[in-house]
C-alpha positions as a LaTeX table, in Angstrom:
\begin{tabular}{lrrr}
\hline
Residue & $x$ (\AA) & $y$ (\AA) & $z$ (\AA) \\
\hline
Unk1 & $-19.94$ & $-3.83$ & 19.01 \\
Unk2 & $-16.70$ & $-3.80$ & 21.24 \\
Unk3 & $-17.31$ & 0.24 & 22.55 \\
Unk4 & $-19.12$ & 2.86 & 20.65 \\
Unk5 & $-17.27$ & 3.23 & 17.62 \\
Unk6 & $-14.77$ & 5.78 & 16.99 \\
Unk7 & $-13.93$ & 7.63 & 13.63 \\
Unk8 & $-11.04$ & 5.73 & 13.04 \\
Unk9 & $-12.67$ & 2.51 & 13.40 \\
Unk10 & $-15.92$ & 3.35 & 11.09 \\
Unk11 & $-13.41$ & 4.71 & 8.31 \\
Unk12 & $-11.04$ & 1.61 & 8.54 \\
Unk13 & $-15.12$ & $-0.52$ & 8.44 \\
Unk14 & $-15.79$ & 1.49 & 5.66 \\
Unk15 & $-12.37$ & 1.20 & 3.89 \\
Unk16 & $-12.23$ & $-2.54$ & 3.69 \\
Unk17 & $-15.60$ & $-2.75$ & 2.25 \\
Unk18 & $-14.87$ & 0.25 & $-0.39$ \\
Unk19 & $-11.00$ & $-1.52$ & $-1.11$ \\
Unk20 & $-13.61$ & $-4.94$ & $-1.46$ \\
Unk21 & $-15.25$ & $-3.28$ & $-4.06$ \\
Unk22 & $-12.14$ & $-1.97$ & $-5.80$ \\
Unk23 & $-11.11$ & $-5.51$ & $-6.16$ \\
Unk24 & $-13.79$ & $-6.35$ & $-8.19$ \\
Unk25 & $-13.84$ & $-2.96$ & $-10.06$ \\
Unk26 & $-10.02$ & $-3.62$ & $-11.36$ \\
Unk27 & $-11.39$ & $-7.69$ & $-12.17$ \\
Unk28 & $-14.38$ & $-6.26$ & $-14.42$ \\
Unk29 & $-11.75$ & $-4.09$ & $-16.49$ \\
Unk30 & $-9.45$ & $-7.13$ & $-16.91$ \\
Unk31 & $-12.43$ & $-9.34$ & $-18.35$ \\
Unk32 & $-13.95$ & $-6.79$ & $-20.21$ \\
Unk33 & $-10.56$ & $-6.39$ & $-22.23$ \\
Unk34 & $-10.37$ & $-2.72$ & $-23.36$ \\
Unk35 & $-7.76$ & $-1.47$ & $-20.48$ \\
Unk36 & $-8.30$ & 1.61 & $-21.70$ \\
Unk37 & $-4.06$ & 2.85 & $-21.28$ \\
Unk38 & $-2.85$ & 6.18 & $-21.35$ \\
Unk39 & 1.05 & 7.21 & $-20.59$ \\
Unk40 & 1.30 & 9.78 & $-18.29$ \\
Unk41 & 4.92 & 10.44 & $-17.82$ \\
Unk42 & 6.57 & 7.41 & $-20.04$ \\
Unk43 & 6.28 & 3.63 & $-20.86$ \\
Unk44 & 6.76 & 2.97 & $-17.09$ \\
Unk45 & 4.23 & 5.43 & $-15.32$ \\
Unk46 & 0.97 & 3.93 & $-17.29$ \\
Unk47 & $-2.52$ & 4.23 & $-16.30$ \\
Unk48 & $-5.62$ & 2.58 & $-17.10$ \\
Unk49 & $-9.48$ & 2.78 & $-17.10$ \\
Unk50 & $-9.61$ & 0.60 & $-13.58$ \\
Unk51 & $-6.67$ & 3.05 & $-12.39$ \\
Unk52 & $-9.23$ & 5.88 & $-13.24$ \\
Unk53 & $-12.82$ & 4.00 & $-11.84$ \\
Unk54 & $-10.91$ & 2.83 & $-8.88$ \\
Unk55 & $-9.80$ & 6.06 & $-7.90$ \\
Unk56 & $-13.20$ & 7.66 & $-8.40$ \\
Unk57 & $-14.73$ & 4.59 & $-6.34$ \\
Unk58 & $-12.44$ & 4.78 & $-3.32$ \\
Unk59 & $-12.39$ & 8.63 & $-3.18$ \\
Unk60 & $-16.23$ & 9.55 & $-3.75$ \\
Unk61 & $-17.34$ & 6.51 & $-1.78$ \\
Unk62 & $-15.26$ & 8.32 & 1.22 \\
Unk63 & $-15.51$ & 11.67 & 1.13 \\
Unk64 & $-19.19$ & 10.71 & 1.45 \\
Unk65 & $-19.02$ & 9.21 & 4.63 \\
Unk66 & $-16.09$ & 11.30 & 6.00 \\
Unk67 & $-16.06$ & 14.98 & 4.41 \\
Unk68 & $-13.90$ & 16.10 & 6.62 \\
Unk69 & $-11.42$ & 13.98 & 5.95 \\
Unk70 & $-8.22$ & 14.67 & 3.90 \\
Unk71 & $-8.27$ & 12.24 & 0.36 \\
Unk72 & $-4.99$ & 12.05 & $-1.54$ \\
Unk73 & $-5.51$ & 9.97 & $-4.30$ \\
Unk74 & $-2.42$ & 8.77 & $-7.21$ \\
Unk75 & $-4.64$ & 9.88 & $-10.29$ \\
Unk76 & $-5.08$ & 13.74 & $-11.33$ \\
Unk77 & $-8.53$ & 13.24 & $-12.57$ \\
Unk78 & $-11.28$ & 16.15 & $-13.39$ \\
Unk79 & $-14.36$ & 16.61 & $-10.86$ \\
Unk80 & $-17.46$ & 15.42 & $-12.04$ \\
Unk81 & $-20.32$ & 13.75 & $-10.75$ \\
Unk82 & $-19.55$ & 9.84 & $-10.21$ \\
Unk83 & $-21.91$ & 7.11 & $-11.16$ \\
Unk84 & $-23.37$ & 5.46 & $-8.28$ \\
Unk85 & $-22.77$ & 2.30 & $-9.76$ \\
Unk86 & $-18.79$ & 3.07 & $-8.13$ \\
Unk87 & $-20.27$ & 4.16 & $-4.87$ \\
Unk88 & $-19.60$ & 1.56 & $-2.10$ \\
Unk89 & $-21.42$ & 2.67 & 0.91 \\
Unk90 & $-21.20$ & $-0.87$ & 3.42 \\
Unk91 & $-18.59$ & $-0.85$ & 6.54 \\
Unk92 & $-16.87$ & $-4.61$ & 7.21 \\
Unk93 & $-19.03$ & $-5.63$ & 10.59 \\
Unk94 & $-15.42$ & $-7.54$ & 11.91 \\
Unk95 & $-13.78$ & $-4.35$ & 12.09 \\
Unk96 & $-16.74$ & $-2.91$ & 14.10 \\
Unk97 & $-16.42$ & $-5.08$ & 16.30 \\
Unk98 & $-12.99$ & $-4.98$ & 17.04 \\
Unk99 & $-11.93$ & $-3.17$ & 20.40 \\
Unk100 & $-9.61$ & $-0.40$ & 18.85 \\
Unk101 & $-6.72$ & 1.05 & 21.21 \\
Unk102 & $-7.79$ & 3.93 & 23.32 \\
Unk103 & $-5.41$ & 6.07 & 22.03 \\
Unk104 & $-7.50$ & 6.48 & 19.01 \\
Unk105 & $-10.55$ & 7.10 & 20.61 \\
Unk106 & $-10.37$ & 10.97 & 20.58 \\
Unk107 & $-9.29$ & 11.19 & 16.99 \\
Unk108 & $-11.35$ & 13.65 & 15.25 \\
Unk109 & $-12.38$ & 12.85 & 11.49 \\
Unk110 & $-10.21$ & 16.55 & 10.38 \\
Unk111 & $-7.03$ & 15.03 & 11.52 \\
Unk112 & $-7.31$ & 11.94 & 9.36 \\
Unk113 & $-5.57$ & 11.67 & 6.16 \\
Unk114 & $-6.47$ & 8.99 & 3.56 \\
Unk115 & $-3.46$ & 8.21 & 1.03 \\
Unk116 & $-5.07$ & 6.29 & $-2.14$ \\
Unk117 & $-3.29$ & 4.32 & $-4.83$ \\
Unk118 & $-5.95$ & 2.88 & $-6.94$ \\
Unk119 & $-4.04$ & 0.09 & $-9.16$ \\
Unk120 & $-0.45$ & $-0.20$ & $-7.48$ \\
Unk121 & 1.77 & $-2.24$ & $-9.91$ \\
Unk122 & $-0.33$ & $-1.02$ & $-13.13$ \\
Unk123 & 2.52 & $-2.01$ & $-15.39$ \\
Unk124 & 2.14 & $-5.53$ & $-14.24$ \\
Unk125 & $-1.77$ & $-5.12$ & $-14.40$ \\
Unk126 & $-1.29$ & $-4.26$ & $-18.40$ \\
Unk127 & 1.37 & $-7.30$ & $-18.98$ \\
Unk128 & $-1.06$ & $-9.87$ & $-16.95$ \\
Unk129 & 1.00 & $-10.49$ & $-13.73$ \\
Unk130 & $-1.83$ & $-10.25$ & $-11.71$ \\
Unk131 & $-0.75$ & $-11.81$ & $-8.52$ \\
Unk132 & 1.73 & $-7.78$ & $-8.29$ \\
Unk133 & $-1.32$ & $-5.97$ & $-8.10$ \\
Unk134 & $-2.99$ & $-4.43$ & $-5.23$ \\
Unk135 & $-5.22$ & $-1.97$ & $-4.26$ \\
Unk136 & $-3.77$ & 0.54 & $-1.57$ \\
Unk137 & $-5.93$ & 2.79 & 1.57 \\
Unk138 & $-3.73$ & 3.99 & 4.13 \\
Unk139 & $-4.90$ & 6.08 & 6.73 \\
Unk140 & $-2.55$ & 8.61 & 8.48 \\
Unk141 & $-3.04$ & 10.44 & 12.36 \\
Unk142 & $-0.28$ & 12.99 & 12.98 \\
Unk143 & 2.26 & 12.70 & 10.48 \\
Unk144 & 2.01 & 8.99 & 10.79 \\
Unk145 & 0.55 & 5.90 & 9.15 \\
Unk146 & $-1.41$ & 4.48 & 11.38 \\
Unk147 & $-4.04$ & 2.27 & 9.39 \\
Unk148 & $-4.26$ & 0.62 & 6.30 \\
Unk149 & $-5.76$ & $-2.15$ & 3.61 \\
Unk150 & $-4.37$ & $-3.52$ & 0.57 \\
Unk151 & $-6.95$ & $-5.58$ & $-1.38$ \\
Unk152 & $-5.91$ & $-7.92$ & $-3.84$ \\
Unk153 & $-7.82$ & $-8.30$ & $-6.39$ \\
Unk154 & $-6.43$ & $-11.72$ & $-8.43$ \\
Unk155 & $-5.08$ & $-13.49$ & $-5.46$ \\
Unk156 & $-5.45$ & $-16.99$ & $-5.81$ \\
Unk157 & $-5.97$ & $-16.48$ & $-9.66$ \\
Unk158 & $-3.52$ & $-19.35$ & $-10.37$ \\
Unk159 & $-5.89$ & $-21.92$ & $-8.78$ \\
Unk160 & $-8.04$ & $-22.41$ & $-11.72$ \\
Unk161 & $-11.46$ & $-21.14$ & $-13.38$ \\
Unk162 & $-13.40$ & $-22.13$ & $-10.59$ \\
Unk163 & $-10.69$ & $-20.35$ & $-8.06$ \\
Unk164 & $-12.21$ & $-17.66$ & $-5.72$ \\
Unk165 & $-10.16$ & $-14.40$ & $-6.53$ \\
Unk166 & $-9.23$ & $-11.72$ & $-4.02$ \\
Unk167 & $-8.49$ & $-10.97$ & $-0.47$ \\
Unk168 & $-8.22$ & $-7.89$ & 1.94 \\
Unk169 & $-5.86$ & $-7.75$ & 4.41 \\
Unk170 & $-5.91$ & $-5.04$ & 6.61 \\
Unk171 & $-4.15$ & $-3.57$ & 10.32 \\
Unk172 & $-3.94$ & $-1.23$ & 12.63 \\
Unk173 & $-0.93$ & 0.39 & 14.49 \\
Unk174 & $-1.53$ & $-1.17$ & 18.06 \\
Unk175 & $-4.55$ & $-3.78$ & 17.49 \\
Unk176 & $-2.59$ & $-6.51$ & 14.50 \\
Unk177 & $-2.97$ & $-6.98$ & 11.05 \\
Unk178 & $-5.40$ & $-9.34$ & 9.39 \\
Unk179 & $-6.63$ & $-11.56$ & 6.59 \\
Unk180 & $-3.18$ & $-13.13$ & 6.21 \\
Unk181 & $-0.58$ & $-15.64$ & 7.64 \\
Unk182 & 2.32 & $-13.88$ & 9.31 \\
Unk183 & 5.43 & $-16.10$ & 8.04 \\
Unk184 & 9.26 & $-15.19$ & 8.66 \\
Unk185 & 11.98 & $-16.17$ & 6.35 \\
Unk186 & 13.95 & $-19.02$ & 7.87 \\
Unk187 & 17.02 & $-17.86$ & 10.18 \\
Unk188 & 20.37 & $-16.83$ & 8.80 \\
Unk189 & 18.75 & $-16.29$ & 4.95 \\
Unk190 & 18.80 & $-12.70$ & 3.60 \\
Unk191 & 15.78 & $-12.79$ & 0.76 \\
Unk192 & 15.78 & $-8.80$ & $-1.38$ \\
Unk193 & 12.34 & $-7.88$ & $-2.76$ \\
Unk194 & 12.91 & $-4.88$ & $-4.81$ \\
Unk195 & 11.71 & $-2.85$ & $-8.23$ \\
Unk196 & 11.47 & $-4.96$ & $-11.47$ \\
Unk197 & 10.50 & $-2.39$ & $-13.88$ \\
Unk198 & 12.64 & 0.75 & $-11.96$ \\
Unk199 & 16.08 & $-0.61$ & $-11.47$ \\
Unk200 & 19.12 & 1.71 & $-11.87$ \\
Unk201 & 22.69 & 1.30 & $-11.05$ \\
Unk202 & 21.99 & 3.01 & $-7.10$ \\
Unk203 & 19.07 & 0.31 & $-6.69$ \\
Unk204 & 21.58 & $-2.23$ & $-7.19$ \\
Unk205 & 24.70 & $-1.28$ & $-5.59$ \\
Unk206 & 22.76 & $-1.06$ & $-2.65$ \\
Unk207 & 21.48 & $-4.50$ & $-2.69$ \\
Unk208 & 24.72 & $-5.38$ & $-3.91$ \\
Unk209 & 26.17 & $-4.30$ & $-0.21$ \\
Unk210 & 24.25 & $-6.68$ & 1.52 \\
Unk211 & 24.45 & $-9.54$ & 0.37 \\
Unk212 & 21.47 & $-11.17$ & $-0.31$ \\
Unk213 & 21.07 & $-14.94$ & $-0.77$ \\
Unk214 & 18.79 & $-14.24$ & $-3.79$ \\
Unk215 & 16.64 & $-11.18$ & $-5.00$ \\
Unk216 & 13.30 & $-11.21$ & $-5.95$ \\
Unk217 & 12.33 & $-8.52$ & $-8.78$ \\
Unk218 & 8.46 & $-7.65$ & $-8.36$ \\
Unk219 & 6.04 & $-4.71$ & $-8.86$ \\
Unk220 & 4.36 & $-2.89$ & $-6.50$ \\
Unk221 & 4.80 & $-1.78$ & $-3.15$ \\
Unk222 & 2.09 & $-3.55$ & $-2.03$ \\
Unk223 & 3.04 & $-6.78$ & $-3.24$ \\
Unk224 & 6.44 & $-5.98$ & $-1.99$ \\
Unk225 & 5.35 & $-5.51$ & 1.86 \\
Unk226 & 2.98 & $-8.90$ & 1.26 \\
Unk227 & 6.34 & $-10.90$ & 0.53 \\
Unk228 & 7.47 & $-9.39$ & 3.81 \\
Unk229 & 4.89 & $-10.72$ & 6.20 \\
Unk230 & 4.50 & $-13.74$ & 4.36 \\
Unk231 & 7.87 & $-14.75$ & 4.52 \\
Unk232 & 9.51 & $-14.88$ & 0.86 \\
Unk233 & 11.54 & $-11.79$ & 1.59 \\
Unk234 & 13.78 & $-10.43$ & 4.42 \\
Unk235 & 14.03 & $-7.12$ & 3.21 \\
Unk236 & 12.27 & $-4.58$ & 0.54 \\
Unk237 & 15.20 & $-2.06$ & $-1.10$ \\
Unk238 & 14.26 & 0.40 & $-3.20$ \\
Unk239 & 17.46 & 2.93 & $-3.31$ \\
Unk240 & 15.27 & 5.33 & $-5.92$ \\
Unk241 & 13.42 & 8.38 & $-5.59$ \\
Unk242 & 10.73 & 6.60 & $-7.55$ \\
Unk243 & 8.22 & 5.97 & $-4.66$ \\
Unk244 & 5.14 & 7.88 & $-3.45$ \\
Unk245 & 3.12 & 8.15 & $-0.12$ \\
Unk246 & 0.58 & 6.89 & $-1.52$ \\
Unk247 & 2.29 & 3.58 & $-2.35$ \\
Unk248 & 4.05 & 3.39 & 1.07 \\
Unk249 & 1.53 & 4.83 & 3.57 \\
Unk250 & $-1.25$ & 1.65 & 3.62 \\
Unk251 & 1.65 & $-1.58$ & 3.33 \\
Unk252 & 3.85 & 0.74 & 6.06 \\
Unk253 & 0.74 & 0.57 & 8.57 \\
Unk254 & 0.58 & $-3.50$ & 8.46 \\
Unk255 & 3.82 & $-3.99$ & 8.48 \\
Unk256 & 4.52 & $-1.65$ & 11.52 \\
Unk257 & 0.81 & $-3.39$ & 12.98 \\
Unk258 & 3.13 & $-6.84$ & 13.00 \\
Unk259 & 6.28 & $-5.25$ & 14.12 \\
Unk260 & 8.46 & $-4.50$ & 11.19 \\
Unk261 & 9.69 & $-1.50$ & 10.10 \\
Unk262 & 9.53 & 0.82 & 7.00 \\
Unk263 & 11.88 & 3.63 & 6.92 \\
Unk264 & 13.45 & 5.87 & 3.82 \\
Unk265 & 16.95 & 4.06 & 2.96 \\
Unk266 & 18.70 & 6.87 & 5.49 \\
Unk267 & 16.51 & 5.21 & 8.44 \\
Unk268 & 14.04 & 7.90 & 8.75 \\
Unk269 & 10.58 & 7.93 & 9.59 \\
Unk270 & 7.78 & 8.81 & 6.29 \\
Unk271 & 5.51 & 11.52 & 6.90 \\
Unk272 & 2.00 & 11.50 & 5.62 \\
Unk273 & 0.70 & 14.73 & 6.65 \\
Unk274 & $-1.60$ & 16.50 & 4.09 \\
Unk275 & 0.92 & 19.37 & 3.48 \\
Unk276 & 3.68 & 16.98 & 2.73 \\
Unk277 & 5.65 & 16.35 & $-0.69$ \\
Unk278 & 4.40 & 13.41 & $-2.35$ \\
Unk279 & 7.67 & 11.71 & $-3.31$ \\
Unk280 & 9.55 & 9.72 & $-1.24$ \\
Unk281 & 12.39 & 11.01 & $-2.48$ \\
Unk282 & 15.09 & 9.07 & $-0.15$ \\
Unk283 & 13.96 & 5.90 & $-1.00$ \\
Unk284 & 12.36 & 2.71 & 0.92 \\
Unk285 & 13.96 & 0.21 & 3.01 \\
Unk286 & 11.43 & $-1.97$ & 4.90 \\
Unk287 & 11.68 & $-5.42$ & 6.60 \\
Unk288 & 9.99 & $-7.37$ & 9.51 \\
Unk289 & 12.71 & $-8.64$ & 11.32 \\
Unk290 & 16.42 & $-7.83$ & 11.45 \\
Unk291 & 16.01 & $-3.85$ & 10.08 \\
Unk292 & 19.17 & $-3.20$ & 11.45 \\
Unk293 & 21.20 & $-5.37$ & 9.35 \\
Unk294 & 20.27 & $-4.20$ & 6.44 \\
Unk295 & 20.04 & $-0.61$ & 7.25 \\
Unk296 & 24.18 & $-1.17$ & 8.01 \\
Unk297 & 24.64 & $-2.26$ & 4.89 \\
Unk298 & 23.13 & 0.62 & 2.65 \\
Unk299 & 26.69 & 2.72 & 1.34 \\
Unk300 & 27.60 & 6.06 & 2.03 \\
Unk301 & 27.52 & 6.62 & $-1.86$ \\
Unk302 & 23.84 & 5.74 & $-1.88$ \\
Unk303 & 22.52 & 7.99 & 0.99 \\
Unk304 & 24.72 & 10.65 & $-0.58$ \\
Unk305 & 22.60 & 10.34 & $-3.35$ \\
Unk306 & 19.47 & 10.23 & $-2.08$ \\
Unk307 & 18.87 & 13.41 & $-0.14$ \\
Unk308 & 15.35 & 13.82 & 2.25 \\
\hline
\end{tabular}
């Protein structure tokens, strides 16, 4: 081991093995068939049994570790004792052995926030487009995300039966991000990621103003910031109040661990404090290069409309 380990190193070790497990939690749904959907607040906010065992996985499996910890998980879901089947107790020796910045090192496990999204892109989970989905652990310091994993759980899933499924890419604000290729988009090309099932007139005016040499419709937020440091997108816009924390707070940690940026669509900071609303109610724009371009381009008409 690097130094003697700090909180925020164990709970990013223990997150990467927990988000690990997650992966295969939301796999054993798929095969088993019986999703097990409920609509919570219409056809396009779904949930689903690995939504629900995910959830209780990530959370309990924490909290254990870390009760001092603030966990904000997507799901409302009822107390009750959790089957140790879901309990993942191992910590990712890499991470250990990692030499964390020192600004960390004082970080006491009360200030830590952990924003959970169980099963981001669940509409895509129930209509099979696997390669959307992603499991989401960010982990917040002051106001600000400074950690975070996103497992997924089918990546690769189009290489055939005999394909290993899955990866877990993680970072760090100050140390990198990991378990991926960094890729740009070639010079000069202006690629959109943005909502496929939450589109609205704003959402596309706003993409309309800039441009873009072709836009690629995908869900999850995830997914979204993965097409950003992987280079088949220049820019994520989502002009919609539709977002949460939890959906920005892990994929906003990477991408700022790589130096990109992730801002509401007015070019202000997200704040992941416990005491904070949960919506991000102005909107995302995020890219890794270039921000400034694109943050030019978003009209007057749509920040009007999307008020802080």
């Amino acid at each position: 081991m690097a130094s003697s380990s700090t909180v925020l190193m164990r709970l990013m070790a223990s997150a990467y093995s927990v988000a690990h497990r997650a992966g295969t939690i939301v796999r054993n749904v798929m095969a088993g068939g019986d999703l097990g959907i409920v609509e919570k607040c219409g056809p396009n906010d779904l949930q689903t049994k690995a939504d629900r065992l995910v959830q209780m996985s990530i959370c309990s499996s924490l909290a254990r570790k870390f009760p001092r910890v603030t966990i904000i998980g997507e799901e409302d879901l009822p107390s009750h004792d959790v089957d140790e089947e879901l309990i993942e107790d191992g910590q990712c020796e890499e991470i250990l052995k990692k030499a964390f910045p020192p600004q960390y090192s004082s970080i006491k496990e009360e200030e830590l926030v952990v924003w959970v999204d169980p099963l981001d892109g669940t509409k895509e989970y129930t209509e099979g487009l696997l390669d959307h989905v992603t499991v989401l652990i960010g982990i917040a310091y002051e106001g600000k995300a400074i950690a975070g994993v996103i497992n997924q759980p089918f990546y690769n899933y189009e290489a055939g039966a005999d394909a290993m499924l899955g990866r877990t890419i993680w970072g760090v604000l100050g140390l990198g991000a990991f378990g991926f290729q960094l890729k740009e988009v070639p010079a000069g090309k202006h690629i959109i990621t943005t909502t496929r099932s939450h589109s609205s007139k704003l959402v596309n005016d706003c993409i309309s103003a800039m441009n873009p040499d072709n836009v690629v419709r995908v869900g999850g937020a995830g997914n979204k910031i993965i097409q950003l440091i992987e280079g088949k997108a220049s820019a994520y816009v989502f002009a919609s109040p539709g977002c949460k924390k939890w959906d920005t707070c892990a994929p906003e940690a990477i991408l700022h661990a790589v130096g990109g940026k992730l801002t509401d669509i007015h070019g202000n900071p997200l704040h992941y404090n416990k005491e904070v609303k949960h919506m991000n109610s102005a909107g995302v724009l995020a890219t890794l290069r270039n921000f400034d371009y694109y943050a030019s381009r978003v009209p007057e008409s749509v920040k009007q409309a999307l008020v802080p």
